[in-house]
Amino acid sequence: MTATRVFSGVQPTGNLHLGNYLGAVRNFAALQDSHECIYCVVDMHAITVWQDPAALKQATLEVAAAYLAAGVDPENHIIFNQSQVPGHAELAWALNCVARIGWINRMTQFKDKAGKNREKASVGLYAYPVLQAADILLYKATHVPVGEDQKQHLELARDIAQKFNNDTGAQDFFPLPEILTPPEAARIMSLRDGSAKMSKSDPSDQSRINLTDDADTIAKKIRKARTDSDPLPENKDGLENRPEVKNLINIYSALAGDDAETIIARYAGQDNFSGFKTDLAEIAVSHFGPITAEMSRLMDDKVHIEAVLRDGGARARAIAEPVLRDVYDLIGFVR
Ligand code: TYM
């Protein structure tokens, strides 16, 4: 197998934010000119923690709307929700029997999400990274655009693929998928705390910019974003130990397309952040305004989004089914 295939997914839990967009979704659109792409709304991953059913449906449509608004073409590529393709759960079971408990015990995301009360976490939350490996391998995907927080899960997917290939003696059966992270936006941090990742689950809405925020809210959040009392740095070395400032410069760089040095030179030595923040807010609003407007236009026509997901689901099943049949043959299941 030499062709490349891109697969990625986003959980329909809560609002999509700037980190999801810059770390992943923007890249989804960028890759479609050069690759065959499959983008999934991973609703089966979402239920590893309790979801209100109506909210889950709404969030699933919203994530699909975000893919479309970001420019993913659902005709030449595939947009679907995971639960429409039974192969994800079926392959996950087979891979549960390949992955080792020791490997899963090292997953930091499980430790973070389960917290102190690990005994009360769902079995699904624990097995989550194996389902993620199944998502990717079910399509023999070669490249996976994600933020840096998914690196460990991607390495696990490679280990599982390698062990399956070795165990079954089918050396090149699953390609070892490669992670694609955007250079300046692989890890966008909270606007309130430069040591914490921007996250859907942060209790403070001020910590993130949501894709559904209006222009005033975006501007206000950037104005209030935490910085420090020193002037803006003179050069890149001046960003050391200033995680909040570094984060804002990274966001500026990712949105404006300028490199960090150029941005630093533009504001060097200014003794407060107000000019920088005003410009950043303007750039963010002009970037997100059209996306937000398109998302809300799409959300007024849910029937259309559902049709996109159904059509994508059928096309995803057509790719997945023969792969799963081959997996079952390699395992020795009678069909
Ligand atoms: P999820 O839903 O948490 O996040 C979706 C995507 O957004 C990226 N991301 C970030 N990037 C930069 N800075 C941030 N602060 C930030 N926060 C989130 C994530 O890295 C991700 O790319 N397990 C995955 C979903 C998944 C998946 C898959 C991804 C399930 N199966 C198969 C790829 C392939 C997750 O929870 O993403």
XYZ file of C-alpha atoms and ligand atoms in Angstrom:
372
model
C 0.000 0.000 0.000
C 1.588 3.268 -1.078
C -1.318 5.728 -1.201
C -1.762 8.102 1.708
C -4.991 8.463 3.613
C -5.770 11.000 6.328
C -8.063 10.249 9.254
C -8.921 12.386 12.263
C -11.713 12.961 14.738
C -13.092 15.428 17.256
C -15.287 14.585 20.235
C -18.754 16.135 20.295
C -18.514 17.276 23.893
C -19.049 20.968 24.605
C -18.001 23.877 22.435
C -15.166 23.690 19.959
C -12.475 26.224 20.821
C -9.505 27.966 19.289
C -7.200 25.083 20.319
C -9.316 22.495 18.484
C -9.456 24.752 15.454
C -5.789 25.755 15.206
C -4.466 22.408 16.451
C -6.614 20.201 14.235
C -9.664 21.372 12.274
C -7.886 24.030 10.244
C -5.392 21.389 9.173
C -8.264 19.099 8.087
C -9.160 21.545 5.350
C -5.542 22.235 4.403
C -4.783 18.554 3.788
C -7.629 17.818 1.435
C -5.933 19.112 -1.699
C -3.108 16.614 -1.350
C -4.736 13.634 0.414
C -7.837 11.505 0.566
C -9.382 12.561 3.902
C -11.834 10.991 6.343
C -13.057 13.190 9.194
C -15.089 11.680 11.949
C -17.234 13.094 14.740
C -16.294 10.593 17.420
C -19.594 10.213 19.278
C -18.616 6.779 20.639
C -15.595 8.346 22.337
C -17.831 11.045 23.817
C -19.955 8.553 25.789
C -16.977 7.366 27.830
C -18.280 10.031 30.210
C -22.021 10.572 30.623
C -23.637 12.725 27.914
C -27.143 14.080 27.880
C -28.623 12.477 24.701
C -30.122 15.693 23.303
C -26.883 17.598 23.967
C -24.864 14.821 22.309
C -26.969 15.051 19.140
C -26.658 18.825 19.050
C -22.882 18.708 19.638
C -22.449 16.045 16.938
C -24.138 18.292 14.385
C -22.112 21.268 15.607
C -18.782 19.523 15.125
C -19.870 18.467 11.623
C -20.890 22.096 10.967
C -17.437 23.221 12.129
C -15.741 20.823 9.678
C -17.887 22.182 6.865
C -17.462 25.823 7.893
C -13.683 25.333 8.080
C -13.812 24.309 4.423
C -13.855 20.506 4.380
C -15.502 19.294 1.175
C -17.915 16.465 2.051
C -18.248 15.284 -1.538
C -14.627 14.691 -2.411
C -13.815 13.629 1.156
C -15.780 12.020 3.969
C -17.458 13.548 7.012
C -19.404 11.152 9.232
C -20.150 10.265 12.826
C -18.444 7.213 14.260
C -21.523 5.316 15.485
C -22.755 4.960 11.886
C -19.921 2.558 11.121
C -20.094 -0.601 13.272
C -16.547 -1.535 12.215
C -15.102 0.909 14.775
C -16.494 -1.095 17.690
C -15.740 -4.427 16.028
C -12.119 -3.637 15.272
C -11.725 -2.077 18.732
C -12.633 -5.445 20.264
C -10.026 -7.279 18.226
C -7.434 -4.624 19.110
C -8.360 -4.803 22.815
C -6.987 -8.313 22.561
C -3.754 -7.042 20.978
C -3.038 -4.028 23.222
C -1.343 -4.812 26.552
C -2.662 -3.572 29.885
C 0.782 -2.130 30.650
C 0.558 0.060 27.536
C -2.848 1.421 28.490
C -1.753 2.038 32.074
C 0.789 4.543 30.788
C -1.817 6.767 29.079
C -1.662 10.163 30.771
C -5.016 11.318 29.382
C -6.808 8.530 31.246
C -5.005 9.493 34.445
C -5.973 13.161 33.977
C -9.581 12.456 33.087
C -10.222 9.751 35.662
C -8.560 11.830 38.378
C -8.380 10.464 41.888
C -11.525 8.419 41.566
C -10.175 5.924 39.058
C -12.285 3.020 40.329
C -15.421 4.919 39.363
C -14.303 5.774 35.808
C -16.055 3.848 33.023
C -14.328 0.860 31.414
C -14.841 2.760 28.153
C -12.707 5.661 29.368
C -9.899 3.213 30.096
C -10.214 1.438 26.730
C -10.669 4.766 24.884
C -7.190 4.830 23.262
C -7.755 1.373 21.744
C -10.970 2.597 20.118
C -8.947 5.539 18.812
C -6.409 3.132 17.298
C -9.294 1.218 15.704
C -10.675 4.459 14.200
C -7.413 5.077 12.395
C -6.526 1.495 11.437
C -10.029 0.623 10.202
C -9.255 2.830 7.202
C -5.544 1.957 7.045
C -4.934 5.686 7.496
C -1.342 6.834 7.063
C -1.542 10.378 8.499
C -3.435 11.792 11.467
C -3.734 15.574 11.952
C -4.151 16.296 15.675
C -2.838 18.551 18.434
C 0.168 17.559 20.492
C -1.996 16.221 23.342
C -2.834 13.227 21.117
C 0.794 12.226 20.559
C 0.788 9.447 23.133
C -2.429 7.975 21.705
C -0.889 8.012 18.233
C 2.208 6.209 19.466
C -0.050 3.595 21.027
C -1.907 3.179 17.716
C 1.446 2.516 16.035
C 2.402 -0.044 18.692
C -0.934 -1.817 18.302
C -0.630 -1.833 14.501
C 2.903 -3.202 14.713
C 1.936 -5.960 17.160
C -1.085 -6.972 15.082
C 1.115 -7.171 11.981
C 3.720 -9.252 13.846
C 1.201 -11.536 15.576
C -0.624 -12.363 12.362
C 2.492 -12.515 10.198
C 0.972 -9.969 7.807
C 3.932 -7.607 8.005
C 2.569 -4.626 6.095
C -1.112 -5.108 6.833
C -1.651 -1.970 8.910
C 0.480 1.056 7.975
C 2.040 2.736 11.023
C 0.122 6.041 11.147
C 2.075 9.295 11.383
C 1.035 12.278 13.470
C 0.708 15.690 11.779
C 0.815 18.643 14.175
C 0.865 22.293 13.102
C 4.215 23.899 14.079
C 3.006 26.986 15.947
C -0.356 25.742 17.180
C 0.194 22.164 18.341
C -0.597 23.150 21.910
C -2.659 26.277 22.510
C -2.752 27.181 26.189
C -5.506 28.577 28.387
C -5.954 32.378 28.258
C -6.010 32.386 32.063
C -3.078 30.069 32.798
C -0.109 29.568 30.507
C 0.684 26.207 32.098
C -2.712 24.619 31.290
C -3.933 23.503 27.876
C -6.921 25.366 26.408
C -9.684 22.873 27.015
C -13.433 22.318 26.656
C -13.584 21.101 30.222
C -11.974 24.147 31.887
C -14.685 25.532 34.210
C -13.753 29.105 33.213
C -15.211 30.188 29.862
C -12.674 33.059 29.955
C -9.910 30.479 29.474
C -10.868 29.755 25.868
C -12.251 31.300 22.695
C -15.180 29.216 21.470
C -15.939 28.940 17.769
C -19.430 30.182 18.624
C -18.258 33.355 20.459
C -19.331 36.656 18.916
C -16.907 39.461 18.058
C -17.385 41.355 21.352
C -16.827 38.231 23.436
C -13.661 37.338 21.507
C -12.284 40.879 21.913
C -13.105 40.940 25.623
C -11.488 37.542 26.267
C -8.291 38.617 24.495
C -8.227 41.957 26.361
C -8.536 40.086 29.644
C -6.093 37.327 28.719
C -3.467 36.959 31.405
C -0.027 38.381 30.657
C 2.637 39.622 33.079
C 3.946 42.992 34.173
C 7.078 43.060 31.982
C 7.159 44.893 28.631
C 6.815 42.936 25.404
C 10.044 41.060 24.624
C 12.740 42.341 22.251
C 13.397 38.913 20.719
C 12.396 35.244 20.865
C 14.679 34.534 23.854
C 12.617 37.027 25.795
C 9.680 34.584 25.689
C 11.445 32.189 28.033
C 9.509 31.632 31.261
C 6.673 33.800 29.962
C 4.169 31.111 28.954
C 1.143 33.423 28.701
C 2.943 35.887 26.421
C 4.374 33.052 24.343
C 0.898 31.585 23.933
C -0.585 34.874 22.684
C 2.267 35.278 20.228
C 1.728 31.715 18.992
C -1.971 32.398 18.490
C -1.182 35.635 16.660
C 1.336 33.794 14.501
C -1.055 30.948 13.668
C -3.873 33.330 12.746
C -1.890 35.987 10.900
C 0.557 33.627 9.216
C 3.556 35.734 10.377
C 6.406 34.060 12.197
C 7.029 34.827 15.860
C 10.159 36.942 15.147
C 8.242 39.273 12.849
C 5.493 39.737 15.431
C 7.953 40.336 18.265
C 9.806 42.925 16.171
C 6.522 44.715 15.482
C 5.718 45.246 19.188
C 9.228 45.047 20.735
C 9.624 46.971 23.937
C 6.038 48.327 24.161
C 5.474 48.662 27.869
C 1.981 47.248 27.928
C 0.004 44.738 25.950
C -2.930 46.890 24.978
C -1.850 47.647 21.366
C -0.824 44.043 20.782
C -4.081 42.738 22.226
C -6.195 45.154 20.188
C -4.509 43.938 16.992
C -4.768 40.281 18.015
C -8.472 40.692 18.783
C -9.015 42.245 15.368
C -7.185 39.407 13.639
C -9.120 36.782 15.618
C -12.485 38.396 14.936
C -11.826 38.733 11.214
C -10.664 35.108 11.082
C -13.506 33.600 13.078
C -16.351 35.899 12.022
C -17.012 34.122 8.701
C -16.572 30.655 10.259
C -18.983 31.407 13.102
C -21.516 32.858 10.667
C -21.274 29.803 8.411
C -21.632 27.435 11.362
C -24.775 29.141 12.511
C -26.181 29.181 8.957
C -25.515 25.434 8.704
C -27.039 24.766 12.122
C -30.295 26.292 10.829
C -30.474 23.386 8.383
C -29.854 20.317 10.518
C -31.476 18.059 7.929
C -28.675 18.956 5.541
C -25.956 18.171 8.102
C -27.623 14.840 8.910
C -27.671 13.996 5.204
C -23.939 14.795 4.946
C -23.225 12.492 7.910
C -25.388 9.664 6.543
C -23.814 9.840 3.119
C -20.326 9.998 4.660
C -21.218 7.053 6.906
C -22.187 4.903 3.921
C -18.957 5.744 2.093
C -16.883 5.141 5.247
C -18.551 1.722 5.703
C -17.625 0.792 2.154
C -13.927 1.424 2.947
C -14.065 -0.173 6.395
C -15.876 -3.424 5.597
C -13.205 -5.093 3.442
C -10.489 -4.109 5.946
C -12.475 -5.680 8.772
C -13.102 -8.816 6.676
C -9.340 -9.157 6.138
C -8.741 -8.666 9.873
C -11.240 -11.431 10.681
C -9.568 -13.749 8.157
C -6.141 -13.060 9.659
C -7.504 -13.763 13.151
C -9.148 -16.999 12.005
C -12.843 -16.220 12.431
C -15.158 -18.430 10.352
C -17.369 -16.383 8.045
P -10.526 16.225 21.190
O -11.963 16.178 20.825
O -10.174 16.418 22.624
O -9.798 17.393 20.408
C -9.949 17.537 19.006
C -8.653 17.976 18.386
O -8.233 19.235 18.939
C -6.885 19.135 19.388
N -6.712 20.021 20.554
C -5.785 20.978 20.641
N -4.816 21.377 19.794
C -4.029 22.399 20.187
N -4.185 23.043 21.384
C -5.139 22.679 22.258
N -5.295 23.325 23.417
C -5.995 21.600 21.902
N -7.042 20.981 22.529
C -7.465 20.022 21.680
C -6.708 17.686 19.752
O -5.344 17.310 19.762
C -7.495 16.993 18.669
O -6.720 16.868 17.508
N -8.990 11.488 21.195
C -9.282 12.612 20.320
C -10.374 12.312 19.311
C -10.142 11.109 18.472
C -9.239 10.991 17.375
C -9.419 9.681 16.875
C -8.311 11.860 16.803
C -10.793 9.905 18.579
N -10.380 9.039 17.621
C -8.669 9.205 15.784
C -7.562 11.380 15.717
C -7.740 10.079 15.221
C -9.773 13.754 21.195
O -10.230 13.562 22.299
O -9.764 14.958 20.598
